[in-house]
Structures are given as C-alpha cells and as structure tokens.
Amino acid sequence: MPGGLVATGGGIPQRLYNGKPTTYVVLTCILAASGGLMFGYDVGISGGVTSMDGFLQKFFPEVYDRKHSPNNTDGNYCKYNNQKLQAFTSSLYIAGLLATYVASWTSRRYGRRPTMKIGAASFIIGTTLCSAAQNIIMLILGRVLLGIGVGFANQAVPLFLSEMAPYQIRGALNIMFQLAVTIGILIANLVNFGTEKIHPWGWRLALGLAGVPAGLLTIGSIFVLETPNSLIERGHLEQGKKVLQKIRGTNEVEAEYEDMKAASEVAKAVKHPFRNIIQRRNRPQLVIAIVLQISQQLTGINAIMIYSPLLFQTLGFGSSASLLSAVITGFWNVLSTFVAAAIVDRVDRRKLLLGSGGLMLLAQVVIALILGYQLKDTGSLPPASATVVVIAIRVFVIGFAVSWGPLGWLIPSETFPLETRSAGQSITRRKVFPLKECKAHGHVTGIGKRLIPTDPVLEQELKMRGSSLERRHDDVETGKEAT
C-alpha cells in the first residue's frame, strides 16, 4: 500500500500515512504555481520596460534626455537617477510588504483559495492600470495593486502547495514554486526582447502580458479544491476528509485525518505562538534564519534580475543586445534551478552554500575590479572587458540559483523546531520585502529582485502540523504510545 512518511525532524519517530502522488494533485499544484510565474514575470519585466525609450519618453523624459544626450554630464552612474523612476520600481515591494500581513489573516480566516483569488484579481487590475497608464500617478497606482497581488499570492500559494502535496514530494513541489518564479523571469526577458522593437507602445504590451499568469492563477483558484488543513481548521470536518481522500488517492486516510483534527484542537489553544520564538532556547535558530535571509538578499541578486538590461546598456551594449543578454542570463537562472532541485537532497547544505558562495564572491570581485578600473563616468567598457563582465554575471547567477536561492528558503524551515517553525518563517520572510524595496529604490541612483518567495510555513502550518506531532512525540517519550 502506498504510503508517505511524516517529515517530523528532530529525531521524532516517523508515522506512516497512506496515500500517493495523484494526477489531480500534480495538476492542481501546477495551476497554483502560476502565482510564481506572476511574481517572476513582474520582477523580470521591470528592468526591460525601464530601458525602453517609449516608456521613458512617456513618463520620465528627463531620464530619456540624459540617456541620449551626447553632452551628458551626469555620467554612467547617475543617468537613471530619478525619484519617480525609483518609486515606479519600489512601490510594488512596499505594497507587497503590507499585503502579506492582511493575506496571512485572510488565509487563516477564509482559506487559501479566496486569498489566491484576491491576489490574482488585484494583479489583473494593476496590470490593466499599468498597461493603459496615461500619467505617473496611474502608473504607480497600478504598481501598488501589483504589489498587493504579489503579497497575497506569495503568502497563499506556497502554503497551498505544501498542504496539498503528500509528504514524499512536498520538497519538490515547493521548489516548483521557485522554479515558476525563474521561468516567469525568463519569459519576461523574452517579452522585453520582442516588444522593445515595437515603438512607441511596446512597453504597454510588455506590461499587459502580466495578466496571463494572473489569469491562470484566477482559473486555478476557481477550480481547485480548498486544502484539507484549511477546511478542518474552519470546522468543515467532513468536507476536509473528502478532500483529503481525493488528493491522497485512497479512502484510508484516518491516521492523517485524525492528526489534522487533533492539531486543529491544539491550535485553538495556541494564543501567542510568536512569543515562544523569542525565548532563549529558540534564539539561535531565529538568528540563523534571519541572517541567512538577509544575506541572501544582500548578495545583489535582485539588482541583477531587475536591472540587468540597464546594466548591460551601461557596459556599452545596444538596447536590443542588452535585452538579449538578459534573456540568456534568465535561461541560466532557470537551468540552474533545475540543477538545484536535483542535488538539494544529495549534497551537504553547508558545503553547497560555502562552495557556491565562494564562486559568487569570485565573480563579484572580477566585476568590481573591471568596473572600478575601466568604467568611467562617460563612455563604455572595451568589448573584451564587457564580455568578461557578462560571463562573470552569469557565473554569479548560476552560483546563486543552485545554492543561496533555494536554500535561503529551505534551511529556515528545517532549522526551527516544530513549535516555532511557523512564527520563524513568517518573521524571516517579512525581512525580504523591505530589503527588496531598498534595493529597488536605491539601485536606480547608481548605474541604473525567489516569493522568491517561496514557501512560507505560516501560523496555520505550525498549529495544524507541528503542535500535534510535538504532542505525539511527548506521548512516545512517556510511553503512552508504542514506537
């Protein structure tokens, strides 16, 4: 009989659950993962659009003039310095940060499906406003709505994937969300490359196509079932059991169902899960997770993924060539994420971080030396030096995608004990949006971002899974249950 093992960790005895990966679960998760496409597309499209002349002429004429002026005195490092242009990019992340708090509440109160619907609807409205924008206010309002959509989707979709998947493929399905983000970035780069040639309204088409992944998420949220965890938490016990039977492909789900019910009862008694995480015994895990998340963001990957077309233009590439280079970079990002999925459970996590981190550092040193010594305020790099910089950027992206990208999200979920895992994940993930906003806002003042999100284990996951399993572990230790 097919079975899945509960991933309890910490030496807790494993409990066998009946069930197997089903076609319905795989298709459901593919539809839900379109939320990752939605976020990745928006990250990738921003840098390409802000490099298009038609877009700059419409909303940022002063930047356009500096970009094409033969007598530009601002130099390579300040030609894109514009507060409104910074607001265009960073407003999404500010809205996303605030939206995650509301999305966390709606996800617990009303379920994962309604939260995904809200995110998709907000993203579609924001896409419409951006693609049809006639002034800067309309444009930034659209970006704010896009940010709300991203915040809701990044909060609900990974949790939906985690709860729908059987334990034996949960990790793979969680990486599917991150893979969808990288594919979204690649698609956006391809769209940028094609629409840049459609002057002067190609940027409208590029922004408008963001509605496609949002539409897929809308369709998915309409037709997929609510997760059994959410149904049981909200008192729909029989419906939750039927959904569990459907997604596990068997009627023999009593063990998992009873654990869910018990965890739901325990969850109601957990009033302040966030207080536990600041206790002394949990501080090392919290510090590790926060430092890992901050370090992941400070590697500079978001600046590369958002502003790579602008960076390549600064190096001396033409507009089309810079967009094509961004496409190739996005391709290596996707390919490397496939590699990460294949090796993440086979290679020591610490060695992978250290090895890839050294590779990323070497690439950054090469980039810094060439730009520091050869890129002046005016002019561009010699062709040979520009080629070396492009290669170094791709080496950096490959190193990130096989290590710090996926492991920055996976390791915190493995580090926290069960009773603080949800609160810990929530805290560490909410450090990401402010960092993205700072880089998106500040990077344009220079030569100009893996929901990515990815897979938050929220308060519900702690209460529905962790508390019950921890209680079972205590029973085992006291001899109340046979091992």
CSV table of C-alpha atoms in Angstrom, one decimal:
chain,number,residue,atom,x,y,z
A,1,MET,CA,0.0,0.0,0.0
A,2,PRO,CA,1.4,3.4,-0.9
A,3,GLY,CA,2.5,5.5,2.0
A,4,GLY,CA,4.2,8.7,2.9
A,5,LEU,CA,6.4,9.5,5.8
A,6,VAL,CA,5.7,12.4,8.1
A,7,ALA,CA,8.7,14.7,7.9
A,8,THR,CA,9.0,15.5,11.6
A,9,GLY,CA,12.7,16.1,12.0
A,10,GLY,CA,14.5,16.4,15.3
A,11,GLY,CA,14.6,12.6,15.9
A,12,ILE,CA,10.8,12.4,16.3
A,13,PRO,CA,9.5,8.9,15.3
A,14,GLN,CA,8.0,8.9,11.8
A,15,ARG,CA,4.4,8.0,11.3
A,16,LEU,CA,3.2,6.3,8.1
A,17,TYR,CA,0.4,8.0,6.2
A,18,ASN,CA,-1.4,6.2,3.4
A,19,GLY,CA,-1.5,8.0,0.1
A,20,LYS,CA,0.4,8.6,-3.1
A,21,PRO,CA,1.1,11.5,-5.5
A,22,THR,CA,-2.0,11.8,-7.7
A,23,THR,CA,-2.6,13.3,-11.1
A,24,TYR,CA,-5.1,15.7,-9.6
A,25,VAL,CA,-2.5,17.0,-7.0
A,26,VAL,CA,0.1,17.5,-9.7
A,27,LEU,CA,-2.3,19.4,-12.0
A,28,THR,CA,-3.6,21.4,-9.0
A,29,CYS,CA,-0.1,22.4,-8.0
A,30,ILE,CA,0.9,23.4,-11.5
A,31,LEU,CA,-2.1,25.7,-11.7
A,32,ALA,CA,-1.3,27.1,-8.2
A,33,ALA,CA,2.3,27.6,-9.1
A,34,SER,CA,1.3,30.1,-11.7
A,35,GLY,CA,1.4,32.5,-8.8
A,36,GLY,CA,5.2,32.1,-9.1
A,37,LEU,CA,5.0,32.9,-12.8
A,38,MET,CA,3.1,36.0,-11.9
A,39,PHE,CA,5.7,37.2,-9.5
A,40,GLY,CA,8.7,36.2,-11.6
A,41,TYR,CA,7.2,37.9,-14.7
A,42,ASP,CA,6.8,41.2,-12.8
A,43,VAL,CA,10.4,41.1,-11.5
A,44,GLY,CA,11.8,40.4,-14.9
A,45,ILE,CA,9.6,42.9,-16.9
A,46,SER,CA,10.5,46.0,-14.8
A,47,GLY,CA,14.1,46.3,-15.8
A,48,GLY,CA,13.3,45.8,-19.5
A,49,VAL,CA,10.5,48.3,-19.6
A,50,THR,CA,12.5,51.0,-17.8
A,51,SER,CA,15.2,50.7,-20.5
A,52,MET,CA,12.7,51.2,-23.4
A,53,ASP,CA,12.8,54.6,-25.0
A,54,GLY,CA,9.0,54.8,-25.5
A,55,PHE,CA,8.4,54.2,-21.8
A,56,LEU,CA,11.0,56.8,-20.7
A,57,GLN,CA,9.7,59.4,-23.1
A,58,LYS,CA,6.2,59.0,-21.8
A,59,PHE,CA,6.8,59.1,-18.1
A,60,PHE,CA,10.4,60.0,-17.5
A,61,PRO,CA,11.5,62.4,-20.2
A,62,GLU,CA,14.4,63.8,-18.2
A,63,VAL,CA,15.9,60.3,-17.9
A,64,TYR,CA,15.4,59.8,-21.6
A,65,ASP,CA,17.2,63.1,-22.3
A,66,ARG,CA,20.1,62.2,-20.1
A,67,LYS,CA,20.4,58.7,-21.6
A,68,HIS,CA,20.7,60.0,-25.2
A,69,SER,CA,22.4,63.4,-24.6
A,70,PRO,CA,25.9,63.5,-26.2
A,71,ASN,CA,26.8,66.1,-23.6
A,72,ASN,CA,25.6,64.1,-20.6
A,73,THR,CA,27.4,65.4,-17.5
A,74,ASP,CA,25.8,63.0,-15.0
A,75,GLY,CA,27.9,60.1,-16.1
A,76,ASN,CA,27.2,56.4,-16.3
A,77,TYR,CA,26.5,56.1,-12.6
A,78,CYS,CA,23.7,58.7,-12.4
A,79,LYS,CA,22.0,58.8,-15.8
A,80,TYR,CA,19.0,56.8,-14.3
A,81,ASN,CA,18.9,58.8,-11.1
A,82,ASN,CA,15.2,59.8,-10.8
A,83,GLN,CA,12.9,59.7,-7.8
A,84,LYS,CA,9.8,58.9,-9.8
A,85,LEU,CA,11.6,56.1,-11.6
A,86,GLN,CA,12.6,54.7,-8.2
A,87,ALA,CA,9.1,55.0,-7.0
A,88,PHE,CA,7.8,53.0,-10.0
A,89,THR,CA,10.0,50.1,-9.1
A,90,SER,CA,10.0,50.1,-5.3
A,91,SER,CA,6.3,50.8,-4.8
A,92,LEU,CA,5.5,47.2,-5.6
A,93,TYR,CA,7.6,45.9,-2.7
A,94,ILE,CA,6.2,48.4,-0.2
A,95,ALA,CA,2.7,47.3,-1.1
A,96,GLY,CA,3.8,43.6,-1.1
A,97,LEU,CA,5.2,44.0,2.5
A,98,LEU,CA,1.9,45.5,3.8
A,99,ALA,CA,-0.2,43.0,1.9
A,100,THR,CA,1.5,40.0,3.5
A,101,TYR,CA,0.0,40.9,6.9
A,102,VAL,CA,-3.5,41.1,5.5
A,103,ALA,CA,-3.0,38.0,3.4
A,104,SER,CA,-1.9,36.0,6.5
A,105,TRP,CA,-5.3,36.8,8.2
A,106,THR,CA,-7.5,36.1,5.2
A,107,SER,CA,-5.7,32.8,4.6
A,108,ARG,CA,-6.5,31.6,8.1
A,109,ARG,CA,-10.0,33.1,8.3
A,110,TYR,CA,-11.3,32.4,4.8
A,111,GLY,CA,-8.9,29.8,3.3
A,112,ARG,CA,-6.2,29.6,0.7
A,113,ARG,CA,-8.4,29.7,-2.4
A,114,PRO,CA,-10.0,33.1,-1.6
A,115,THR,CA,-6.6,34.6,-0.8
A,116,MET,CA,-5.3,33.4,-4.1
A,117,LYS,CA,-8.4,34.9,-5.8
A,118,ILE,CA,-7.8,38.3,-4.2
A,119,GLY,CA,-4.1,38.3,-5.2
A,120,ALA,CA,-5.0,37.4,-8.8
A,121,ALA,CA,-7.8,39.9,-9.1
A,122,SER,CA,-5.5,42.7,-7.7
A,123,PHE,CA,-2.8,41.7,-10.1
A,124,ILE,CA,-5.1,41.8,-13.1
A,125,ILE,CA,-6.4,45.3,-12.1
A,126,GLY,CA,-2.9,46.5,-11.5
A,127,THR,CA,-1.8,45.1,-14.9
A,128,THR,CA,-4.7,46.9,-16.6
A,129,LEU,CA,-3.8,50.2,-15.0
A,130,CYS,CA,-0.1,49.9,-15.8
A,131,SER,CA,-0.5,48.9,-19.4
A,132,ALA,CA,-3.1,51.7,-20.0
A,133,ALA,CA,-1.4,54.4,-17.9
A,134,GLN,CA,-1.6,57.9,-19.1
A,135,ASN,CA,0.3,59.6,-16.3
A,136,ILE,CA,2.7,58.7,-13.5
A,137,ILE,CA,0.0,58.5,-10.8
A,138,MET,CA,-1.9,55.9,-12.8
A,139,LEU,CA,1.3,54.0,-13.4
A,140,ILE,CA,2.4,53.9,-9.7
A,141,LEU,CA,-1.2,53.1,-8.6
A,142,GLY,CA,-1.0,50.1,-10.9
A,143,ARG,CA,2.3,49.0,-9.4
A,144,VAL,CA,0.8,49.3,-5.9
A,145,LEU,CA,-2.0,46.9,-6.9
A,146,LEU,CA,0.5,44.6,-8.5
A,147,GLY,CA,2.4,44.6,-5.2
A,148,ILE,CA,-0.8,43.7,-3.3
A,149,GLY,CA,-1.4,40.8,-5.7
A,150,VAL,CA,2.2,39.6,-5.2
A,151,GLY,CA,1.9,39.8,-1.4
A,152,PHE,CA,-1.4,37.8,-1.4
A,153,ALA,CA,-0.1,35.2,-3.9
A,154,ASN,CA,3.3,34.7,-2.2
A,155,GLN,CA,1.6,34.1,1.1
A,156,ALA,CA,-1.1,31.7,0.0
A,157,VAL,CA,0.3,29.7,-3.0
A,158,PRO,CA,3.4,28.1,-1.3
A,159,LEU,CA,1.2,27.2,1.7
A,160,PHE,CA,-1.4,25.7,-0.6
A,161,LEU,CA,1.3,23.6,-2.4
A,162,SER,CA,2.7,22.5,0.9
A,163,GLU,CA,-0.7,21.3,2.3
A,164,MET,CA,-1.9,19.7,-0.9
A,165,ALA,CA,1.2,17.6,-1.6
A,166,PRO,CA,1.9,14.3,0.1
A,167,TYR,CA,5.0,14.4,2.3
A,168,GLN,CA,7.2,12.4,-0.1
A,169,ILE,CA,7.1,15.1,-2.8
A,170,ARG,CA,6.5,18.2,-0.7
A,171,GLY,CA,10.0,19.5,-1.1
A,172,ALA,CA,9.9,19.0,-4.9
A,173,LEU,CA,6.5,20.9,-5.1
A,174,ASN,CA,7.8,23.7,-3.0
A,175,ILE,CA,10.8,24.1,-5.4
A,176,MET,CA,8.3,24.1,-8.2
A,177,PHE,CA,7.1,27.5,-7.0
A,178,GLN,CA,10.6,28.9,-7.1
A,179,LEU,CA,11.1,27.3,-10.5
A,180,ALA,CA,8.0,29.0,-11.7
A,181,VAL,CA,9.4,32.3,-10.5
A,182,THR,CA,12.6,31.8,-12.5
A,183,ILE,CA,10.6,30.7,-15.6
A,184,GLY,CA,8.5,33.9,-15.2
A,185,ILE,CA,11.6,36.0,-15.2
A,186,LEU,CA,12.9,34.2,-18.4
A,187,ILE,CA,9.5,34.8,-20.1
A,188,ALA,CA,9.6,38.4,-19.1
A,189,ASN,CA,13.1,38.8,-20.6
A,190,LEU,CA,11.9,37.2,-23.9
A,191,VAL,CA,8.9,39.5,-24.0
A,192,ASN,CA,11.1,42.5,-23.3
A,193,PHE,CA,13.4,41.5,-26.2
A,194,GLY,CA,10.4,41.2,-28.6
A,195,THR,CA,8.4,44.3,-27.5
A,196,GLU,CA,11.4,46.6,-27.4
A,197,LYS,CA,11.2,46.7,-31.2
A,198,ILE,CA,7.6,47.9,-31.2
A,199,HIS,CA,8.0,51.6,-30.8
A,200,PRO,CA,6.5,53.5,-29.1
A,201,TRP,CA,3.9,51.3,-27.4
A,202,GLY,CA,5.8,48.0,-26.9
A,203,TRP,CA,6.1,48.7,-23.2
A,204,ARG,CA,2.3,48.6,-22.9
A,205,LEU,CA,2.2,45.2,-24.4
A,206,ALA,CA,5.0,44.0,-22.1
A,207,LEU,CA,3.2,45.2,-19.0
A,208,GLY,CA,-0.2,44.0,-20.2
A,209,LEU,CA,1.0,40.4,-20.8
A,210,ALA,CA,1.5,40.1,-17.0
A,211,GLY,CA,-2.3,39.4,-16.9
A,212,VAL,CA,-1.7,36.0,-18.5
A,213,PRO,CA,-0.2,34.3,-15.4
A,214,ALA,CA,-2.6,36.2,-13.2
A,215,GLY,CA,-5.5,34.8,-15.3
A,216,LEU,CA,-4.0,31.3,-14.9
A,217,LEU,CA,-4.0,31.8,-11.1
A,218,THR,CA,-7.6,33.0,-11.2
A,219,ILE,CA,-8.7,29.9,-13.2
A,220,GLY,CA,-6.7,27.7,-10.8
A,221,SER,CA,-8.2,29.3,-7.7
A,222,ILE,CA,-11.7,28.8,-9.1
A,223,PHE,CA,-11.4,25.1,-10.0
A,224,VAL,CA,-9.0,23.7,-7.4
A,225,LEU,CA,-10.3,22.4,-4.0
A,226,GLU,CA,-9.5,24.1,-0.7
A,227,THR,CA,-6.8,22.4,1.3
A,228,PRO,CA,-8.0,19.9,3.9
A,229,ASN,CA,-6.0,21.7,6.6
A,230,SER,CA,-7.9,24.9,6.0
A,231,LEU,CA,-11.3,23.2,5.9
A,232,ILE,CA,-10.7,21.3,9.1
A,233,GLU,CA,-9.4,24.4,10.8
A,234,ARG,CA,-12.6,26.3,9.9
A,235,GLY,CA,-14.8,23.5,11.2
A,236,HIS,CA,-15.7,21.8,7.9
A,237,LEU,CA,-14.6,18.3,9.1
A,238,GLU,CA,-16.4,16.0,6.7
A,239,GLN,CA,-15.6,18.2,3.7
A,240,GLY,CA,-12.0,18.3,4.8
A,241,LYS,CA,-11.9,14.5,5.0
A,242,LYS,CA,-13.4,14.1,1.5
A,243,VAL,CA,-10.8,16.4,0.0
A,244,LEU,CA,-8.0,14.5,1.8
A,245,GLN,CA,-9.3,11.2,0.4
A,246,LYS,CA,-9.3,12.7,-3.1
A,247,ILE,CA,-5.9,14.3,-3.0
A,248,ARG,CA,-4.3,11.2,-1.4
A,249,GLY,CA,-5.9,8.8,-3.9
A,250,THR,CA,-7.3,6.5,-1.1
A,251,ASN,CA,-10.1,6.3,1.3
A,252,GLU,CA,-7.7,5.1,4.1
A,253,VAL,CA,-6.7,8.5,5.4
A,254,GLU,CA,-7.8,8.1,9.0
A,255,ALA,CA,-4.3,8.5,10.5
A,256,GLU,CA,-3.6,11.8,8.8
A,257,TYR,CA,-7.2,13.0,9.2
A,258,GLU,CA,-7.1,12.3,13.0
A,259,ASP,CA,-3.8,14.1,13.3
A,260,MET,CA,-5.2,17.1,11.5
A,261,LYS,CA,-8.2,17.2,13.8
A,262,ALA,CA,-6.1,16.8,16.9
A,263,ALA,CA,-3.8,19.5,15.7
A,264,SER,CA,-6.7,21.8,14.9
A,265,GLU,CA,-7.9,21.4,18.5
A,266,VAL,CA,-4.5,22.1,19.9
A,267,ALA,CA,-4.1,25.1,17.6
A,268,LYS,CA,-7.1,26.8,19.2
A,269,ALA,CA,-5.2,26.8,22.5
A,270,VAL,CA,-2.2,28.4,21.0
A,271,LYS,CA,-2.8,32.1,21.6
A,272,HIS,CA,0.7,33.6,21.2
A,273,PRO,CA,2.9,31.4,19.0
A,274,PHE,CA,5.2,34.4,18.3
A,275,ARG,CA,6.1,34.7,21.9
A,276,ASN,CA,7.7,31.3,22.0
A,277,ILE,CA,10.2,32.1,19.3
A,278,ILE,CA,11.9,34.9,21.3
A,279,GLN,CA,12.6,32.6,24.2
A,280,ARG,CA,16.3,31.9,24.9
A,281,ARG,CA,16.3,28.3,23.6
A,282,ASN,CA,14.9,29.4,20.2
A,283,ARG,CA,17.1,32.4,19.6
A,284,PRO,CA,20.0,30.6,17.8
A,285,GLN,CA,17.6,29.3,15.2
A,286,LEU,CA,16.0,32.7,14.8
A,287,VAL,CA,19.3,34.4,14.4
A,288,ILE,CA,20.5,31.8,11.8
A,289,ALA,CA,17.3,32.1,9.8
A,290,ILE,CA,17.2,35.9,9.8
A,291,VAL,CA,20.9,36.2,8.9
A,292,LEU,CA,20.5,33.7,6.1
A,293,GLN,CA,17.6,35.6,4.6
A,294,ILE,CA,19.3,39.0,4.9
A,295,SER,CA,22.5,37.6,3.4
A,296,GLN,CA,20.5,36.0,0.5
A,297,GLN,CA,19.0,39.4,-0.3
A,298,LEU,CA,22.3,41.3,0.1
A,299,THR,CA,24.1,39.1,-2.4
A,300,GLY,CA,22.8,41.6,-5.0
A,301,ILE,CA,20.7,39.1,-7.0
A,302,ASN,CA,17.6,41.3,-7.1
A,303,ALA,CA,19.6,44.2,-8.6
A,304,ILE,CA,20.9,41.8,-11.3
A,305,MET,CA,17.5,40.3,-12.1
A,306,ILE,CA,15.6,43.6,-12.1
A,307,TYR,CA,18.2,45.9,-13.7
A,308,SER,CA,20.3,43.6,-15.9
A,309,PRO,CA,19.1,45.4,-19.1
A,310,LEU,CA,20.1,48.8,-17.7
A,311,LEU,CA,23.4,47.3,-16.5
A,312,PHE,CA,24.2,45.8,-19.9
A,313,GLN,CA,23.4,49.1,-21.6
A,314,THR,CA,25.8,50.9,-19.3
A,315,LEU,CA,28.5,48.4,-20.2
A,316,GLY,CA,28.1,49.5,-23.8
A,317,PHE,CA,25.5,47.1,-25.2
A,318,GLY,CA,22.8,48.4,-27.5
A,319,SER,CA,19.2,48.3,-26.4
A,320,SER,CA,18.4,45.0,-28.2
A,321,ALA,CA,21.7,43.4,-27.3
A,322,SER,CA,21.2,44.3,-23.6
A,323,LEU,CA,17.8,42.7,-23.6
A,324,LEU,CA,19.1,39.6,-25.4
A,325,SER,CA,21.8,39.3,-22.7
A,326,ALA,CA,19.2,39.4,-20.0
A,327,VAL,CA,17.3,36.6,-21.8
A,328,ILE,CA,20.4,34.4,-21.8
A,329,THR,CA,21.0,35.3,-18.1
A,330,GLY,CA,17.4,34.2,-17.3
A,331,PHE,CA,17.9,31.0,-19.2
A,332,TRP,CA,20.9,30.1,-17.0
A,333,ASN,CA,18.9,31.0,-13.9
A,334,VAL,CA,16.1,28.5,-14.9
A,335,LEU,CA,18.6,25.8,-15.8
A,336,SER,CA,20.5,26.2,-12.6
A,337,THR,CA,17.3,26.0,-10.6
A,338,PHE,CA,16.6,22.6,-12.2
A,339,VAL,CA,20.1,21.5,-11.0
A,340,ALA,CA,19.3,22.7,-7.5
A,341,ALA,CA,16.2,20.6,-7.4
A,342,ALA,CA,18.2,17.6,-8.5
A,343,ILE,CA,21.1,18.0,-5.9
A,344,VAL,CA,19.5,19.7,-3.0
A,345,ASP,CA,18.8,16.5,-1.1
A,346,ARG,CA,22.1,14.8,-2.1
A,347,VAL,CA,24.7,17.4,-1.3
A,348,ASP,CA,25.6,18.7,2.1
A,349,ARG,CA,23.7,22.1,2.5
A,350,ARG,CA,26.6,23.8,4.3
A,351,LYS,CA,29.1,22.7,1.7
A,352,LEU,CA,26.8,23.8,-1.1
A,353,LEU,CA,26.4,27.3,0.4
A,354,LEU,CA,30.1,27.7,1.0
A,355,GLY,CA,31.2,26.4,-2.4
A,356,SER,CA,28.6,28.4,-4.4
A,357,GLY,CA,29.2,31.4,-2.1
A,358,GLY,CA,32.9,31.3,-3.0
A,359,LEU,CA,32.1,31.2,-6.7
A,360,MET,CA,29.7,34.1,-6.3
A,361,LEU,CA,32.3,36.1,-4.5
A,362,LEU,CA,34.9,35.4,-7.1
A,363,ALA,CA,32.5,36.6,-9.8
A,364,GLN,CA,31.7,39.8,-7.9
A,365,VAL,CA,35.4,40.6,-7.4
A,366,VAL,CA,36.0,40.3,-11.1
A,367,ILE,CA,33.1,42.5,-11.9
A,368,ALA,CA,34.1,45.1,-9.3
A,369,LEU,CA,37.7,45.3,-10.5
A,370,ILE,CA,36.8,45.7,-14.1
A,371,LEU,CA,34.1,48.3,-13.5
A,372,GLY,CA,36.2,50.1,-10.9
A,373,TYR,CA,39.2,50.5,-13.1
A,374,GLN,CA,37.8,50.7,-16.6
A,375,LEU,CA,34.2,52.1,-16.4
A,376,LYS,CA,34.4,55.8,-16.2
A,377,ASP,CA,31.7,58.5,-15.8
A,378,THR,CA,31.4,58.7,-19.6
A,379,GLY,CA,31.9,56.1,-22.3
A,380,SER,CA,31.7,52.3,-22.1
A,381,LEU,CA,33.9,49.3,-21.4
A,382,PRO,CA,36.2,47.9,-24.1
A,383,PRO,CA,34.4,44.9,-25.8
A,384,ALA,CA,36.7,42.3,-24.2
A,385,SER,CA,36.2,43.7,-20.7
A,386,ALA,CA,32.4,43.9,-21.3
A,387,THR,CA,32.4,40.2,-22.3
A,388,VAL,CA,34.2,39.2,-19.2
A,389,VAL,CA,31.7,41.1,-17.0
A,390,VAL,CA,28.8,39.4,-18.7
A,391,ILE,CA,30.3,36.0,-18.2
A,392,ALA,CA,31.0,36.9,-14.5
A,393,ILE,CA,27.4,38.0,-14.1
A,394,ARG,CA,26.2,34.6,-15.4
A,395,VAL,CA,28.6,32.7,-13.2
A,396,PHE,CA,27.2,34.7,-10.2
A,397,VAL,CA,23.6,33.9,-11.2
A,398,ILE,CA,24.4,30.2,-11.6
A,399,GLY,CA,26.1,30.1,-8.2
A,400,PHE,CA,23.0,31.8,-6.6
A,401,ALA,CA,20.4,29.6,-8.3
A,402,VAL,CA,22.0,26.4,-7.2
A,403,SER,CA,22.6,27.4,-3.6
A,404,TRP,CA,21.5,30.7,-1.9
A,405,GLY,CA,18.4,30.9,-4.0
A,406,PRO,CA,16.6,27.7,-2.9
A,407,LEU,CA,18.5,27.1,0.3
A,408,GLY,CA,17.7,30.6,1.7
A,409,TRP,CA,14.1,29.4,1.9
A,410,LEU,CA,14.5,25.8,2.7
A,411,ILE,CA,17.0,25.9,5.6
A,412,PRO,CA,14.9,28.1,7.9
A,413,SER,CA,12.1,25.6,7.6
A,414,GLU,CA,14.5,22.8,8.6
A,415,THR,CA,16.2,24.8,11.4
A,416,PHE,CA,13.2,25.8,13.5
A,417,PRO,CA,11.7,23.3,15.9
A,418,LEU,CA,8.1,22.4,15.2
A,419,GLU,CA,6.6,24.7,17.8
A,420,THR,CA,8.3,27.8,16.4
A,421,ARG,CA,8.5,26.9,12.7
A,422,SER,CA,5.6,29.0,11.5
A,423,ALA,CA,6.4,32.1,13.5
A,424,GLY,CA,10.0,31.8,12.5
A,425,GLN,CA,9.2,31.5,8.8
A,426,SER,CA,6.8,34.4,9.0
A,427,ILE,CA,9.4,36.7,10.7
A,428,THR,CA,12.2,35.8,8.3
A,429,ARG,CA,10.1,36.2,5.2
A,430,ARG,CA,8.9,39.6,6.2
A,431,LYS,CA,12.5,40.8,6.3
A,432,VAL,CA,12.6,40.3,2.5
A,433,PHE,CA,10.2,42.9,1.2
A,434,PRO,CA,11.9,45.9,3.0
A,435,LEU,CA,15.3,44.8,1.6
A,436,LYS,CA,13.9,44.4,-1.9
A,437,GLU,CA,12.3,47.8,-1.6
A,438,CYS,CA,15.6,49.4,-0.5
A,439,LYS,CA,17.5,47.9,-3.4
A,440,ALA,CA,14.8,48.7,-6.0
A,441,HIS,CA,14.6,52.3,-4.7
A,442,GLY,CA,18.3,52.8,-4.3
A,443,HIS,CA,19.8,51.0,-7.2
A,444,VAL,CA,18.5,53.4,-9.8
A,445,THR,CA,20.6,56.2,-8.2
A,446,GLY,CA,23.6,54.2,-9.4
A,447,ILE,CA,24.0,52.6,-12.8
A,448,GLY,CA,20.7,52.0,-13.1
A,449,LYS,CA,14.8,41.4,-7.3
A,450,ARG,CA,12.7,33.7,-5.0
A,451,LEU,CA,8.5,34.9,-3.3
A,452,ILE,CA,11.1,34.3,-4.5
A,453,PRO,CA,9.2,33.6,-2.4
A,454,THR,CA,8.8,30.9,-1.8
A,455,ASP,CA,7.4,28.6,0.6
A,456,PRO,CA,6.3,30.2,3.9
A,457,VAL,CA,5.2,27.8,6.6
A,458,LEU,CA,2.7,30.1,8.3
A,459,GLU,CA,1.0,30.1,11.7
A,460,GLN,CA,-1.6,27.6,10.4
A,461,GLU,CA,1.1,25.1,9.4
A,462,LEU,CA,2.6,25.3,12.8
A,463,LYS,CA,-0.7,24.7,14.6
A,464,MET,CA,-2.1,22.1,12.2
A,465,ARG,CA,1.0,20.0,12.0
A,466,GLY,CA,3.7,21.0,14.4
A,467,SER,CA,1.7,21.1,17.7
A,468,SER,CA,0.1,17.7,17.1
A,469,LEU,CA,3.3,16.0,16.1
A,470,GLU,CA,5.2,17.5,19.1
A,471,ARG,CA,2.5,16.3,21.4
A,472,ARG,CA,2.7,12.8,19.8
A,473,HIS,CA,6.5,12.9,20.4
A,474,ASP,CA,5.9,13.7,24.1
A,475,ASP,CA,3.5,10.7,24.3
A,476,VAL,CA,6.1,8.5,22.8
A,477,GLU,CA,8.7,9.6,25.2
A,478,THR,CA,6.4,9.0,28.2
A,479,GLY,CA,5.5,5.5,26.9
A,480,LYS,CA,1.9,6.3,26.1
A,481,GLU,CA,2.3,5.3,22.5
A,482,ALA,CA,4.3,2.4,21.0
A,483,THR,CA,7.1,3.5,18.8
